[in-house]
Amino acid sequence: MRVMVTGGAGYIGSIVSEELVREGHEVVVYDNLQMGHLGAVVEGAPFIQADLLDGDLLRDMLKVYRVEAVIHLAADSLAEESLKDPTKYYCNNLTSGLSLLGAMKDCKVDRIVFASTAAVYGDSEKQPVEEDDPTAPTSPYGETKLAFERALRWHEAAYGTRYVCLRYFNAAGASKSFGEAHEPETHLMPIICQAAAGKRSHVAIYGDDYATRDGTCVRDYVHVLDLARAHTLALSALDDRSAIYNVGCGGDGYTVREVIEKASEVIGVDIPVEVRPRRAGDPAVLVANSEKIRRELGWRPERQDLGDMIEATWNWIEEHPSEYEKMGLWARLNKPA
């Protein structure tokens, strides 16, 4: 299948693209490089550096590459930032997404896999959360993702657009070629690894007074390779259904302190921490019930061990200590269209 991956030069997008190519799909990467890296574009994929709000170019590219389906990952994803600048999130996550849907409709592209988020549930009292549980986002980030999910439902009713929404929990790890490289970095595992490598002085813990087993937030971590696999399964499912799925490992999750302690054990160094006040928009606990995607799509997390996720993150950072642009990958990339 010919698939356009929006946000395909980002952390998850690059590894999803890699998985698609491995399974024999033709991939086109569409990314404005606001957060992505040219060096993260999967080898052999045409690359369009552009914004989703450029509707004319978007329509041209859907036609030129005869795109049959879209995997939509392009978004801003920081809950704390979204509380300070909601306009940015409504523009980049919702308005841009609606621009994409309009272009798809005009070009008769009627299949989309959407990278949603567990943040749509907000601070749910019930854990683990299921897809049918109430949604009550605590940030514009979660709210804009939920709004786009709802837009997809109405687009299916009006235009027949099939969709699968994948509600991510916390992606972690790396492939051999691609990993996390944000500036600034905000995700826990790469921050821990940077502290272990001496690139930062400590790891900040935002709140240690939650009603959890050690006072710090609990999260569900899923290996990014397992997450990528969920996208290819979702793409196949579009022949039969539209659906919403949680993508996480479930269980009891891990507290922030447990992740730091496991990283110290895996990497073999003490990792300094600094406790700070809670961040607005952070739920105390967020863990997935992923039985639905297991039952309907046959997805299984094959890399559930937290230590393995940390080791994959650490190894990638050790092997790629500089930005993507310094990794020697430029020569093999297609020039932007």
Rosetta silent file (secondary structure, phi, psi, omega in degrees, C-alpha in Angstrom):
SEQUENCE: MRVMVTGGAGYIGSIVSEELVREGHEVVVYDNLQMGHLGAVVEGAPFIQADLLDGDLLRDMLKVYRVEAVIHLAADSLAEESLKDPTKYYCNNLTSGLSLLGAMKDCKVDRIVFASTAAVYGDSEKQPVEEDDPTAPTSPYGETKLAFERALRWHEAAYGTRYVCLRYFNAAGASKSFGEAHEPETHLMPIICQAAAGKRSHVAIYGDDYATRDGTCVRDYVHVLDLARAHTLALSALDDRSAIYNVGCGGDGYTVREVIEKASEVIGVDIPVEVRPRRAGDPAVLVANSEKIRRELGWRPERQDLGDMIEATWNWIEEHPSEYEKMGLWARLNKPA
SCORE:     score description
SCORE:     0.000 S_00000001
   1 L     0.000  145.717  176.930    0.000    0.000    0.000 S_00000001
   2 E   -91.479  115.398 -169.854    1.141    3.569   -0.682 S_00000001
   3 E  -122.784  128.534  170.535    1.116    5.354    2.679 S_00000001
   4 E   -93.263  129.360  177.381    1.810    8.972    3.595 S_00000001
   5 E  -109.302  107.648  175.673    3.228    9.370    7.112 S_00000001
   6 E   -80.711  137.676 -172.853    2.739   12.863    8.490 S_00000001
   7 L    74.324   22.682 -175.348    5.338   13.616   11.138 S_00000001
   8 L   -73.225   -4.263  175.905    7.436   10.832    9.645 S_00000001
   9 L  -100.889    9.331  177.446   10.714   12.578   10.535 S_00000001
  10 L   -93.681 -176.162 -177.614    9.941   12.440   14.249 S_00000001
  11 H   -57.174  -62.818 -177.949   10.734    9.839   16.894 S_00000001
  12 H   -72.493  -39.328 -178.241    7.713    7.578   16.498 S_00000001
  13 H   -59.224  -39.354 -179.855    7.106    8.539   12.870 S_00000001
  14 H   -65.711  -37.593 -177.392   10.559    7.423   11.758 S_00000001
  15 H   -79.416  -33.053  171.386   10.149    4.012   13.391 S_00000001
  16 H   -62.485  -44.749  178.199    6.598    3.585   12.077 S_00000001
  17 H   -60.420  -42.023  178.324    7.936    4.392    8.591 S_00000001
  18 H   -58.996  -43.727  179.510   10.726    1.877    9.098 S_00000001
  19 H   -66.901  -39.532  177.966    8.187   -0.811   10.027 S_00000001
  20 H   -61.866  -45.602  178.960    5.995    0.013    7.034 S_00000001
  21 H   -62.351  -41.901  179.787    8.935   -0.302    4.639 S_00000001
  22 H   -59.531  -32.496 -178.512    9.951   -3.587    6.278 S_00000001
  23 L   -90.335    4.288  173.113    6.475   -4.945    5.583 S_00000001
  24 L    95.180    7.597  176.920    6.603   -3.933    1.937 S_00000001
  25 L   -80.797  154.954  172.949    4.559   -0.732    1.924 S_00000001
  26 E   -93.480  126.286 -172.721    5.565    2.318   -0.130 S_00000001
  27 E  -114.993  135.965  169.830    6.106    5.277    2.224 S_00000001
  28 E  -118.920  128.029 -178.854    5.986    9.015    1.622 S_00000001
  29 E  -101.312  128.120  179.345    7.112   11.206    4.536 S_00000001
  30 E  -122.110  115.634 -174.044    5.432   14.596    5.034 S_00000001
  31 E  -155.730  138.896  178.110    6.964   16.717    7.809 S_00000001
  32 L   -88.395   -0.502  179.378    7.648   20.419    8.394 S_00000001
  33 L    61.864   20.983  173.900   10.757   19.569   10.487 S_00000001
  34 L   -62.976  -41.096  177.949    9.510   21.748   13.337 S_00000001
  35 L  -122.231  -14.762 -177.047   10.322   18.874   15.707 S_00000001
  36 L   -88.155 -177.921 -176.584   11.595   16.219   13.301 S_00000001
  37 L  -134.060  134.981  176.963   14.993   15.623   11.732 S_00000001
  38 H   -57.426  -37.209  179.756   15.937   15.170    8.111 S_00000001
  39 H   -68.722   -8.182  178.773   18.263   12.390    9.209 S_00000001
  40 H   -96.756    3.910  176.402   15.278   10.489   10.633 S_00000001
  41 L   -75.207  126.921 -175.781   13.587   10.064    7.255 S_00000001
  42 L   -61.660  142.648 -177.151   13.570    6.362    6.451 S_00000001
  43 L   -58.968  133.179  176.133   15.868    5.365    3.600 S_00000001
  44 L    90.121   -9.086 -177.706   14.224    5.314    0.190 S_00000001
  45 L   -89.335  130.767  170.742   11.125    7.290    1.135 S_00000001
  46 L   -58.388  142.653 -176.628   10.281   10.469   -0.795 S_00000001
  47 E  -124.057  128.295  175.777   10.310   13.402    1.626 S_00000001
  48 E  -114.331  114.994  175.820    8.116   16.506    1.475 S_00000001
  49 E   -90.318  103.344 -176.232    9.120   19.311    3.826 S_00000001
  50 L  -164.467  165.960  179.067    5.884   21.225    4.237 S_00000001
  51 L   -97.555  148.754  178.953    3.124   22.142    6.643 S_00000001
  52 L   -66.611  -19.980  177.695   -0.272   20.458    6.674 S_00000001
  53 L   -74.714  -11.480  174.942   -1.887   23.886    6.420 S_00000001
  54 L   -82.554   78.744 -171.961   -0.461   24.156    2.899 S_00000001
  55 H   -62.537  -36.779 -178.861   -3.557   22.527    1.453 S_00000001
  56 H   -65.716  -46.342  178.410   -2.679   22.963   -2.211 S_00000001
  57 H   -64.795  -41.382  179.448    0.722   21.301   -1.863 S_00000001
  58 H   -58.174  -45.082  178.257   -0.773   18.579    0.311 S_00000001
  59 H   -63.268  -41.020  178.642   -3.358   17.776   -2.360 S_00000001
  60 H   -60.507  -43.556 -177.036   -0.666   17.757   -5.035 S_00000001
  61 H   -69.676  -36.856  175.882    1.473   15.315   -3.062 S_00000001
  62 H   -61.029  -36.945 -179.663   -1.446   12.980   -2.339 S_00000001
  63 H   -77.496  -46.792 -177.073   -2.093   12.865   -6.084 S_00000001
  64 H   -57.852  -43.598 -176.703    1.534   12.724   -7.281 S_00000001
  65 L   -93.326    5.468  176.792    2.378    9.790   -5.025 S_00000001
  66 L    49.372   50.826 -175.762   -1.045    8.150   -5.505 S_00000001
  67 L   -66.388  135.555 -179.914   -1.437    7.832   -1.745 S_00000001
  68 L  -104.880  -23.340 -179.634   -3.920    5.179   -0.599 S_00000001
  69 E  -154.870  156.669  179.136   -3.804    5.739    3.173 S_00000001
  70 E  -122.252  136.738  166.220   -2.422    8.211    5.705 S_00000001
  71 E  -109.573  115.089 -169.442   -0.801    7.602    9.073 S_00000001
  72 E  -103.837  103.847  178.768   -1.160   10.904   10.889 S_00000001
  73 L  -113.864  -13.145 -175.438    1.440   11.533   13.602 S_00000001
  74 L   -63.585  122.662 -178.900    2.222   15.227   13.072 S_00000001
  75 L  -174.498  161.361  164.436    1.308   17.124   16.255 S_00000001
  76 L   -91.437  144.296 -166.895    2.516   19.101   19.234 S_00000001
  77 L  -138.880   25.406 -179.098    2.521   16.852   22.285 S_00000001
  78 L  -107.056  111.235 -176.960    3.510   18.669   25.496 S_00000001
  79 H   -59.270  -44.934 -177.186    0.668   18.918   27.988 S_00000001
  80 H   -63.767  -43.911  178.553    2.373   21.586   30.088 S_00000001
  81 H   -62.389  -38.112 -177.046    3.161   23.754   27.062 S_00000001
  82 H   -64.676  -29.365  176.915   -0.407   23.395   25.818 S_00000001
  83 H   -68.501  -30.015 -179.657   -1.730   24.918   29.046 S_00000001
  84 H   -87.211  -26.141 -176.349    0.421   27.991   28.415 S_00000001
  85 L  -140.293   67.165 -177.934   -0.256   28.248   24.682 S_00000001
  86 H   -62.332  -31.123 -179.632   -3.556   26.548   23.808 S_00000001
  87 H   -58.449  -42.757  178.563   -3.870   28.464   20.543 S_00000001
  88 H   -57.612  -41.274 -175.943   -0.756   26.745   19.208 S_00000001
  89 H   -74.083  -38.164  176.365   -2.227   23.333   20.028 S_00000001
  90 H   -65.878  -35.267  178.725   -5.616   24.019   18.502 S_00000001
  91 H   -71.284  -52.526 -172.786   -3.874   25.231   15.343 S_00000001
  92 H   -77.648  -29.571 -176.608   -1.258   22.502   15.013 S_00000001
  93 H   -97.721  -33.235 -176.870   -3.276   19.551   16.297 S_00000001
  94 H  -104.897  -55.074 -178.570   -6.817   20.340   15.198 S_00000001
  95 H   -61.055  -44.193  177.902   -6.816   22.930   12.404 S_00000001
  96 H   -62.641  -39.291  178.292   -3.908   21.203   10.638 S_00000001
  97 H   -64.352  -39.473  177.500   -5.638   17.859   11.039 S_00000001
  98 H   -66.789  -34.356  174.137   -8.827   19.201    9.506 S_00000001
  99 H   -60.757  -42.462  177.579   -6.759   20.530    6.606 S_00000001
 100 H   -62.387  -46.124 -179.400   -5.430   17.011    6.112 S_00000001
 101 H   -62.212  -38.489  177.920   -8.914   15.499    6.193 S_00000001
 102 H   -63.497  -42.631  178.574  -10.129   18.041    3.635 S_00000001
 103 H   -65.176  -41.554  178.044   -7.262   17.211    1.291 S_00000001
 104 H   -60.515  -44.401 -179.754   -7.876   13.484    1.739 S_00000001
 105 H   -60.052  -46.888 -177.983  -11.560   13.921    0.900 S_00000001
 106 H   -64.328  -30.916 -177.467  -10.769   15.917   -2.247 S_00000001
 107 L   -98.083    6.182  177.425   -8.204   13.330   -3.370 S_00000001
 108 L    60.117   37.992  171.257  -10.420   10.346   -2.491 S_00000001
 109 L   -97.488  112.732 -166.965   -8.003    8.989    0.123 S_00000001
 110 L  -117.025   24.339  178.958  -10.391    7.292    2.525 S_00000001
 111 E  -136.743  132.587 -179.985   -8.181    5.544    5.123 S_00000001
 112 E  -146.661  136.236  169.423   -6.348    7.074    8.069 S_00000001
 113 E  -108.273  124.676 -173.512   -4.569    5.812   11.186 S_00000001
 114 E  -110.847  129.682  175.803   -4.413    8.556   13.802 S_00000001
 115 E   -82.083   94.996  176.983   -1.842    8.838   16.584 S_00000001
 116 E   -94.338 -158.906 -171.116   -4.027    9.789   19.524 S_00000001
 117 E  -153.593  151.365  173.451   -3.091    9.745   23.201 S_00000001
 118 H   -66.069  -14.175  179.180   -3.997    8.421   26.629 S_00000001
 119 H   -64.101  -13.241  177.237   -4.228   12.083   27.644 S_00000001
 120 H   -66.448  -22.446 -178.298   -7.828   12.040   26.382 S_00000001
 121 H   -79.717  -21.727 -176.434   -8.792   10.207   29.592 S_00000001
 122 L    68.078 -146.374 -177.363   -7.482   12.919   31.899 S_00000001
 123 L   -93.727   70.111 -174.800   -7.135   12.042   35.581 S_00000001
 124 L   -68.792  135.427  176.673   -9.324    8.955   35.475 S_00000001
 125 L   -74.148  -27.640 -179.132  -10.236    7.341   38.788 S_00000001
 126 L   -89.071  127.535  176.321  -10.539    3.947   37.102 S_00000001
 127 L  -138.043  137.904   -2.868   -7.287    2.183   36.257 S_00000001
 128 L   -72.667  156.904 -176.888   -6.454    0.590   33.911 S_00000001
 129 E   -87.414  146.684  175.652   -8.537    2.640   31.500 S_00000001
 130 L  -112.622  161.930 -174.424  -10.605    1.142   28.688 S_00000001
 131 L   -59.720  -30.587 -178.022  -11.593    2.718   25.405 S_00000001
 132 L   -88.849    0.170  178.497  -15.215    3.197   26.479 S_00000001
 133 L   -69.135  157.398 -179.175  -14.315    4.922   29.758 S_00000001
 134 L   -57.895  144.981  175.318  -15.172    8.628   30.116 S_00000001
 135 L  -107.576  128.856 -179.009  -12.835   11.114   28.449 S_00000001
 136 L  -149.516   73.615 -175.808  -12.005   14.273   30.403 S_00000001
 137 L   -57.289  145.424  178.593   -8.713   15.792   29.201 S_00000001
 138 L  -105.235   11.459  179.455   -6.831   17.991   31.663 S_00000001
 139 L  -151.998  156.037  173.157   -4.909   19.902   28.977 S_00000001
 140 H   -59.403  -28.887  175.536   -5.465   21.448   25.538 S_00000001
 141 H   -57.200  -55.910  179.407   -3.095   18.752   24.235 S_00000001
 142 H   -63.899  -37.589 -178.538   -5.493   15.989   25.246 S_00000001
 143 H   -64.344  -41.532 -178.812   -8.517   18.076   24.294 S_00000001
 144 H   -71.045  -34.105  175.174   -7.293   18.707   20.739 S_00000001
 145 H   -65.231  -42.691  178.687   -6.492   15.032   20.213 S_00000001
 146 H   -65.478  -39.412  178.663   -9.972   14.088   21.399 S_00000001
 147 H   -61.367  -38.056  179.337  -11.536   16.743   19.164 S_00000001
 148 H   -71.467  -36.434  173.770   -9.789   15.240   16.137 S_00000001
 149 H   -55.318  -45.045 -179.121  -10.997   11.760   17.096 S_00000001
 150 H   -66.604  -36.448  176.307  -14.539   13.153   17.069 S_00000001
 151 H   -61.746  -38.442  178.683  -13.937   14.841   13.720 S_00000001
 152 H   -62.096  -40.317  179.351  -12.929   11.462   12.293 S_00000001
 153 H   -61.398  -42.762 -179.837  -16.208    9.935   13.442 S_00000001
 154 H   -72.144  -33.078  176.929  -18.206   12.632   11.667 S_00000001
 155 H   -67.657  -35.107  175.550  -16.050   12.398    8.544 S_00000001
 156 H   -64.071  -44.443 -179.277  -16.762    8.695    8.352 S_00000001
 157 H   -62.269  -38.686 -175.529  -20.503    9.371    8.642 S_00000001
 158 H   -85.779  -40.494 -169.897  -20.412   12.072    5.960 S_00000001
 159 H  -121.108   -4.962  179.831  -17.723   10.881    3.538 S_00000001
 160 L    80.617   17.345 -179.890  -17.024    7.230    4.357 S_00000001
 161 L   -72.073  118.465  177.326  -13.498    7.869    5.656 S_00000001
 162 E   -81.623  142.852 -178.827  -12.314    4.791    7.572 S_00000001
 163 E  -144.434  152.391  164.907  -10.154    5.459   10.631 S_00000001
 164 E  -129.138  124.824  174.446   -8.291    3.815   13.487 S_00000001
 165 E   -99.606  123.827  176.748   -7.312    5.949   16.479 S_00000001
 166 E  -104.533  110.939  178.691   -4.399    4.567   18.496 S_00000001
 167 E   -85.315   98.509 -178.449   -4.361    6.015   21.995 S_00000001
 168 E   -67.539  143.054  161.678   -0.669    5.875   22.870 S_00000001
 169 L   -98.277 -145.971 -170.753    0.550    5.461   26.379 S_00000001
 170 E   -87.913  110.636  176.812    4.257    6.264   26.978 S_00000001
 171 E   -72.201  142.461 -179.241    6.461    5.280   24.050 S_00000001
 172 E  -149.973  165.798  178.587    9.993    4.248   24.992 S_00000001
 173 L    88.491 -165.063 -176.730   13.060    2.587   23.524 S_00000001
 174 L  -161.363  163.677  166.912   14.512    2.853   20.038 S_00000001
 175 L   -93.419 -177.405  178.164   15.207    0.882   16.905 S_00000001
 176 L   -69.095  -28.353 -175.768   18.773    0.325   15.750 S_00000001
 177 L   -98.628  -31.682 -170.008   18.534    3.274   13.379 S_00000001
 178 L  -130.135  145.637  178.555   16.155    5.731   15.037 S_00000001
 179 L  -155.323 -167.391 -177.194   15.507    7.101   18.515 S_00000001
 180 L   -83.758  133.914  175.509   14.465   10.189   20.462 S_00000001
 181 L  -151.732   82.909  179.734   16.195   13.495   19.806 S_00000001
 182 L  -106.503  154.040  176.254   14.140   16.467   20.962 S_00000001
 183 L  -138.471  106.202    0.327   15.285   19.981   21.768 S_00000001
 184 L   -79.169  158.616  177.225   14.484   20.543   24.510 S_00000001
 185 L   -80.989  136.345 -178.403   14.023   16.959   25.668 S_00000001
 186 L  -126.445   -9.601 -176.099   10.923   16.394   27.794 S_00000001
 187 L   -89.491  144.026 -168.020   10.483   12.615   27.937 S_00000001
 188 H   -61.807  -50.530 -173.513   11.586   10.731   31.014 S_00000001
 189 H   -63.221  -47.464  176.846   13.743    7.926   29.623 S_00000001
 190 H   -65.277  -31.737  176.059   15.992   10.035   27.375 S_00000001
 191 H   -63.946  -43.364  177.245   16.291   12.610   30.159 S_00000001
 192 H   -59.317  -45.193 -178.809   17.409    9.855   32.529 S_00000001
 193 H   -66.389  -36.641  176.101   19.951    8.629   29.986 S_00000001
 194 H   -63.686  -39.824  177.213   21.256   12.154   29.429 S_00000001
 195 H   -65.896  -40.307  178.365   21.757   12.525   33.178 S_00000001
 196 H   -63.882  -31.316 -179.738   23.525    9.169   33.300 S_00000001
 197 L   -86.566   -0.656  179.840   25.798   10.331   30.479 S_00000001
 198 L    81.252   13.319 -179.837   26.603   13.597   32.286 S_00000001
 199 L   -84.879  -12.606  172.007   24.741   15.744   29.746 S_00000001
 200 L  -146.190  157.335 -169.473   22.494   17.142   32.471 S_00000001
 201 L   -78.398  -24.375 -174.341   23.015   17.470   36.193 S_00000001
 202 L  -165.676  172.957  172.294   19.922   15.632   37.421 S_00000001
 203 E  -109.276  127.580  178.389   16.466   14.271   36.630 S_00000001
 204 E   -82.758  132.499  172.322   13.550   16.391   37.808 S_00000001
 205 E  -107.115  117.359 -175.936   10.693   14.595   39.561 S_00000001
 206 E   -93.329   89.735  178.401    7.540   16.679   39.316 S_00000001
 207 L    95.574  124.936  174.912    5.656   15.877   42.492 S_00000001
 208 L  -128.049   25.562 -178.411    6.305   13.179   45.079 S_00000001
 209 L  -123.657   23.747  175.186    3.059   13.529   46.997 S_00000001
 210 L   -75.755  160.121  179.014    0.640   11.687   44.709 S_00000001
 211 L   -83.099   64.104  178.530   -1.503    8.859   46.102 S_00000001
 212 L  -126.131  179.796 -171.712    0.735    6.201   44.523 S_00000001
 213 L   -67.892  -21.888  174.400    3.047    3.554   45.954 S_00000001
 214 L  -133.084   12.508  176.628    6.001    5.938   46.281 S_00000001
 215 L    89.743   -9.121  179.671    4.333    9.321   45.781 S_00000001
 216 L  -105.037  161.142 -175.308    5.410    9.788   42.141 S_00000001
 217 L   -61.478  148.214  177.744    3.285    9.475   39.002 S_00000001
 218 E  -108.913  132.006  179.027    2.589    6.042   37.513 S_00000001
 219 E  -134.785  158.600  178.516    2.754    5.505   33.767 S_00000001
 220 L  -101.788  122.182 -178.770    2.417    2.648   31.288 S_00000001
 221 E  -106.830  135.101  178.552    5.444    2.258   28.985 S_00000001
 222 E  -127.330  132.960 -179.434    5.280    0.570   25.584 S_00000001
 223 E   -63.677  136.251 -175.223    8.316   -0.161   23.415 S_00000001
 224 H   -61.945  -27.386  176.513    8.294    2.002   20.300 S_00000001
 225 H   -69.614  -37.959  174.536    8.848   -1.065   18.092 S_00000001
 226 H   -67.571  -38.081  177.445    5.680   -2.644   19.486 S_00000001
 227 H   -62.986  -42.451  178.390    3.905    0.673   18.997 S_00000001
 228 H   -60.635  -40.346  178.868    5.048    0.781   15.364 S_00000001
 229 H   -61.726  -35.274  178.076    3.659   -2.697   14.832 S_00000001
 230 H   -59.789  -33.502 -179.651    0.263   -1.502   16.073 S_00000001
 231 H   -68.860  -40.783 -179.562    0.164    0.976   13.171 S_00000001
 232 H   -70.049  -36.036  175.562    0.698   -1.647   10.485 S_00000001
 233 H   -66.047  -40.509  178.920   -1.972   -3.862   12.040 S_00000001
 234 H   -63.264  -39.161  178.825   -4.326   -0.885   12.206 S_00000001
 235 H   -59.224  -43.217  178.655   -3.690   -0.154    8.540 S_00000001
 236 H   -67.015  -34.260 -177.647   -4.796   -3.675    7.639 S_00000001
 237 H   -68.102  -19.722 -177.775   -7.862   -3.403    9.863 S_00000001
 238 L   -63.731  -15.400  174.008   -9.194   -0.456    7.859 S_00000001
 239 L   -65.568  -27.284 -170.130  -10.560   -2.942    5.331 S_00000001
 240 L  -114.404  -27.010 -168.628  -13.095   -4.055    7.923 S_00000001
 241 L  -159.424  160.016  158.944  -13.703   -1.378   10.549 S_00000001
 242 L  -103.782  147.824 -174.492  -13.135    1.982   12.109 S_00000001
 243 E  -164.717  165.065  173.624  -12.059    1.716   15.732 S_00000001
 244 E  -122.765  132.519 -178.259  -10.292    3.220   18.720 S_00000001
 245 E  -133.929  139.331  165.127   -7.600    1.250   20.562 S_00000001
 246 E   -77.145  142.646  175.603   -5.422    1.722   23.613 S_00000001
 247 E  -127.700   97.482  179.269   -1.785    0.804   22.973 S_00000001
 248 L  -159.232  171.383 -178.409    0.051    0.026   26.202 S_00000001
 249 L   -87.761  -21.457  179.132    1.419   -2.893   28.178 S_00000001
 250 L    77.404 -148.229 -177.052   -1.009   -2.584   31.095 S_00000001
 251 L    72.470 -146.900 -178.044   -0.262   -4.181   34.445 S_00000001
 252 L   -91.682   -6.500 -175.039    0.649   -1.934   37.353 S_00000001
 253 L    67.802 -171.581 -179.117    2.733    0.525   35.325 S_00000001
 254 E  -134.753  138.849  174.004    5.871    2.119   36.752 S_00000001
 255 E   -77.801  163.339  177.597    6.377    5.118   38.993 S_00000001
 256 H   -58.454  -44.309  179.981    8.868    7.805   38.033 S_00000001
 257 H   -64.127  -37.338  178.905   11.165    6.685   40.853 S_00000001
 258 H   -64.399  -37.602  178.030   10.950    3.052   39.717 S_00000001
 259 H   -65.950  -43.519  179.766   12.034    4.033   36.198 S_00000001
 260 H   -64.033  -43.454  179.698   14.980    6.022   37.562 S_00000001
 261 H   -64.211  -41.354  177.656   16.011    3.189   39.873 S_00000001
 262 H   -65.140  -38.516  178.352   15.814    0.623   37.073 S_00000001
 263 H   -64.344  -40.679  176.690   17.884    2.891   34.820 S_00000001
 264 H   -58.770  -40.190  179.742   20.560    3.188   37.514 S_00000001
 265 H   -68.581  -44.836 -176.572   20.665   -0.600   37.663 S_00000001
 266 H   -69.238  -44.484 -174.884   20.756   -1.099   33.870 S_00000001
 267 H   -83.850  -28.781  176.511   23.290    1.646   33.107 S_00000001
 268 L    87.614   27.227  176.441   25.347    1.126   36.257 S_00000001
 269 L  -137.026  154.513  172.441   25.527    4.702   37.535 S_00000001
 270 L   -76.780  136.804 -178.066   23.800    6.717   40.233 S_00000001
 271 L  -114.267  111.579 -179.407   21.349    9.191   38.738 S_00000001
 272 L   -64.641  144.583  177.063   20.804   12.400   40.757 S_00000001
 273 E  -126.579  158.033  175.368   17.207   13.592   41.161 S_00000001
 274 E  -137.771  119.858 -179.642   15.597   16.854   42.173 S_00000001
 275 E   -82.092  129.636  179.100   12.012   16.937   43.433 S_00000001
 276 E  -124.726  170.157  178.319    9.962   19.847   42.113 S_00000001
 277 L   -61.957  157.826  176.309    6.299   20.872   42.446 S_00000001
 278 L   -56.305  150.343  172.786    3.677   19.003   40.488 S_00000001
 279 L   -94.190  140.450  175.596    3.094   20.037   36.871 S_00000001
 280 L   -62.112  140.084  176.496   -0.364   21.135   35.836 S_00000001
 281 L    87.426    0.940 -179.648   -2.162   18.573   33.689 S_00000001
 282 L   -92.249  111.690  173.423   -0.282   15.503   34.987 S_00000001
 283 L   -65.931  151.831  178.927   -2.611   12.653   36.038 S_00000001
 284 L   -67.905  -43.849 -176.827   -1.427   10.638   39.045 S_00000001
 285 E  -136.968  137.356  175.537   -1.885    7.267   37.307 S_00000001
 286 E  -149.287  103.936 -175.924   -2.416    6.361   33.657 S_00000001
 287 L  -132.791  142.906 -173.280   -2.286    2.689   32.681 S_00000001
 288 E   -90.694  141.407  155.526   -3.839    0.933   29.676 S_00000001
 289 L   -98.173  111.066 -175.512   -6.272   -1.876   29.341 S_00000001
 290 L  -110.291   25.712 -178.946   -5.245   -3.014   25.859 S_00000001
 291 H   -62.770  -32.047 -176.485   -7.406   -6.136   25.614 S_00000001
 292 H   -64.107  -47.712 -179.491   -9.395   -4.704   22.707 S_00000001
 293 H   -70.591  -29.966  175.434   -6.436   -4.338   20.336 S_00000001
 294 H   -65.974  -43.641 -176.174   -5.109   -7.722   21.445 S_00000001
 295 H   -72.147  -45.449 -171.722   -8.460   -9.356   20.738 S_00000001
 296 H   -87.324  -32.757 -176.851   -9.383   -7.606   17.488 S_00000001
 297 H  -112.038   -8.298 -178.962   -6.007   -7.054   15.810 S_00000001
 298 L    74.122   18.482  178.885   -3.853   -9.727   17.440 S_00000001
 299 L   -74.604  138.438  174.165   -1.389   -7.116   18.727 S_00000001
 300 L  -137.852  134.063  172.878    0.873   -8.170   21.576 S_00000001
 301 L   -72.504  114.123 -175.692    3.633   -6.153   23.272 S_00000001
 302 L   -90.945  -10.242 -175.207    6.677   -8.345   22.683 S_00000001
 303 L  -128.423   66.257 -170.894    9.168   -6.127   24.552 S_00000001
 304 L   -85.345  -14.461 -174.946    7.488   -5.481   27.909 S_00000001
 305 L   -70.830  124.409 -178.744   10.559   -5.474   30.135 S_00000001
 306 H   -60.260  -39.858  179.333   11.294   -1.969   31.427 S_00000001
 307 H   -60.736  -37.482  178.185   15.008   -2.687   31.598 S_00000001
 308 H   -66.057  -38.212  178.114   15.050   -3.618   27.912 S_00000001
 309 H   -65.288  -43.089  178.596   13.358   -0.332   26.992 S_00000001
 310 H   -64.057  -43.159 -179.548   15.888    1.627   29.023 S_00000001
 311 H   -62.297  -40.903  178.634   18.774   -0.315   27.528 S_00000001
 312 H   -63.641  -41.907  177.832   17.514    0.356   23.980 S_00000001
 313 H   -62.906  -46.632 -179.093   17.229    4.074   24.746 S_00000001
 314 H   -62.025  -45.634 -178.317   20.692    4.160   26.338 S_00000001
 315 H   -62.752  -40.705 -179.206   22.333    2.238   23.493 S_00000001
 316 H   -66.245  -42.992  179.038   20.850    4.539   20.862 S_00000001
 317 H   -64.730  -38.963  178.027   21.989    7.673   22.708 S_00000001
 318 H   -64.474  -38.874 -177.234   25.455    6.182   23.205 S_00000001
 319 H   -82.123  -20.257 -178.102   25.761    5.315   19.513 S_00000001
 320 L  -130.354   68.719 -172.888   24.286    8.623   18.304 S_00000001
 321 L   -70.753  -16.810 -178.745   25.563   11.240   20.744 S_00000001
 322 L  -106.160  178.056  177.086   24.997   14.173   18.398 S_00000001
 323 L   -64.471  159.964  178.510   21.945   15.493   16.588 S_00000001
 324 H   -52.314  -37.581 -175.478   20.598   13.556   13.591 S_00000001
 325 H   -64.774  -14.246 -179.799   22.117   16.137   11.276 S_00000001
 326 H  -105.860   12.027 -173.721   25.601   15.046   12.404 S_00000001
 327 L   -90.135    4.236  178.319   25.017   11.323   11.981 S_00000001
 328 L    75.301   22.955 -176.656   26.364   11.066    8.439 S_00000001
 329 L   -99.809   -5.895 -173.391   22.954   10.215    6.968 S_00000001
 330 H   -58.121  -42.157 -170.662   22.527   13.174    4.655 S_00000001
 331 H   -62.273  -31.072 -175.032   24.045   11.592    1.564 S_00000001
 332 H   -91.079    1.098 -176.321   21.561    8.738    1.365 S_00000001
 333 L   -91.831  146.826  171.168   18.415   10.850    1.764 S_00000001
 334 L   -69.680  146.369  174.442   16.189   12.075   -1.019 S_00000001
 335 L   -69.565  148.805  176.665   16.060   15.820   -1.334 S_00000001
 336 L   -58.016  142.584  179.279   12.814   17.420   -0.156 S_00000001
 337 L   -71.506    0.000    0.000   10.210   17.678   -2.904 S_00000001
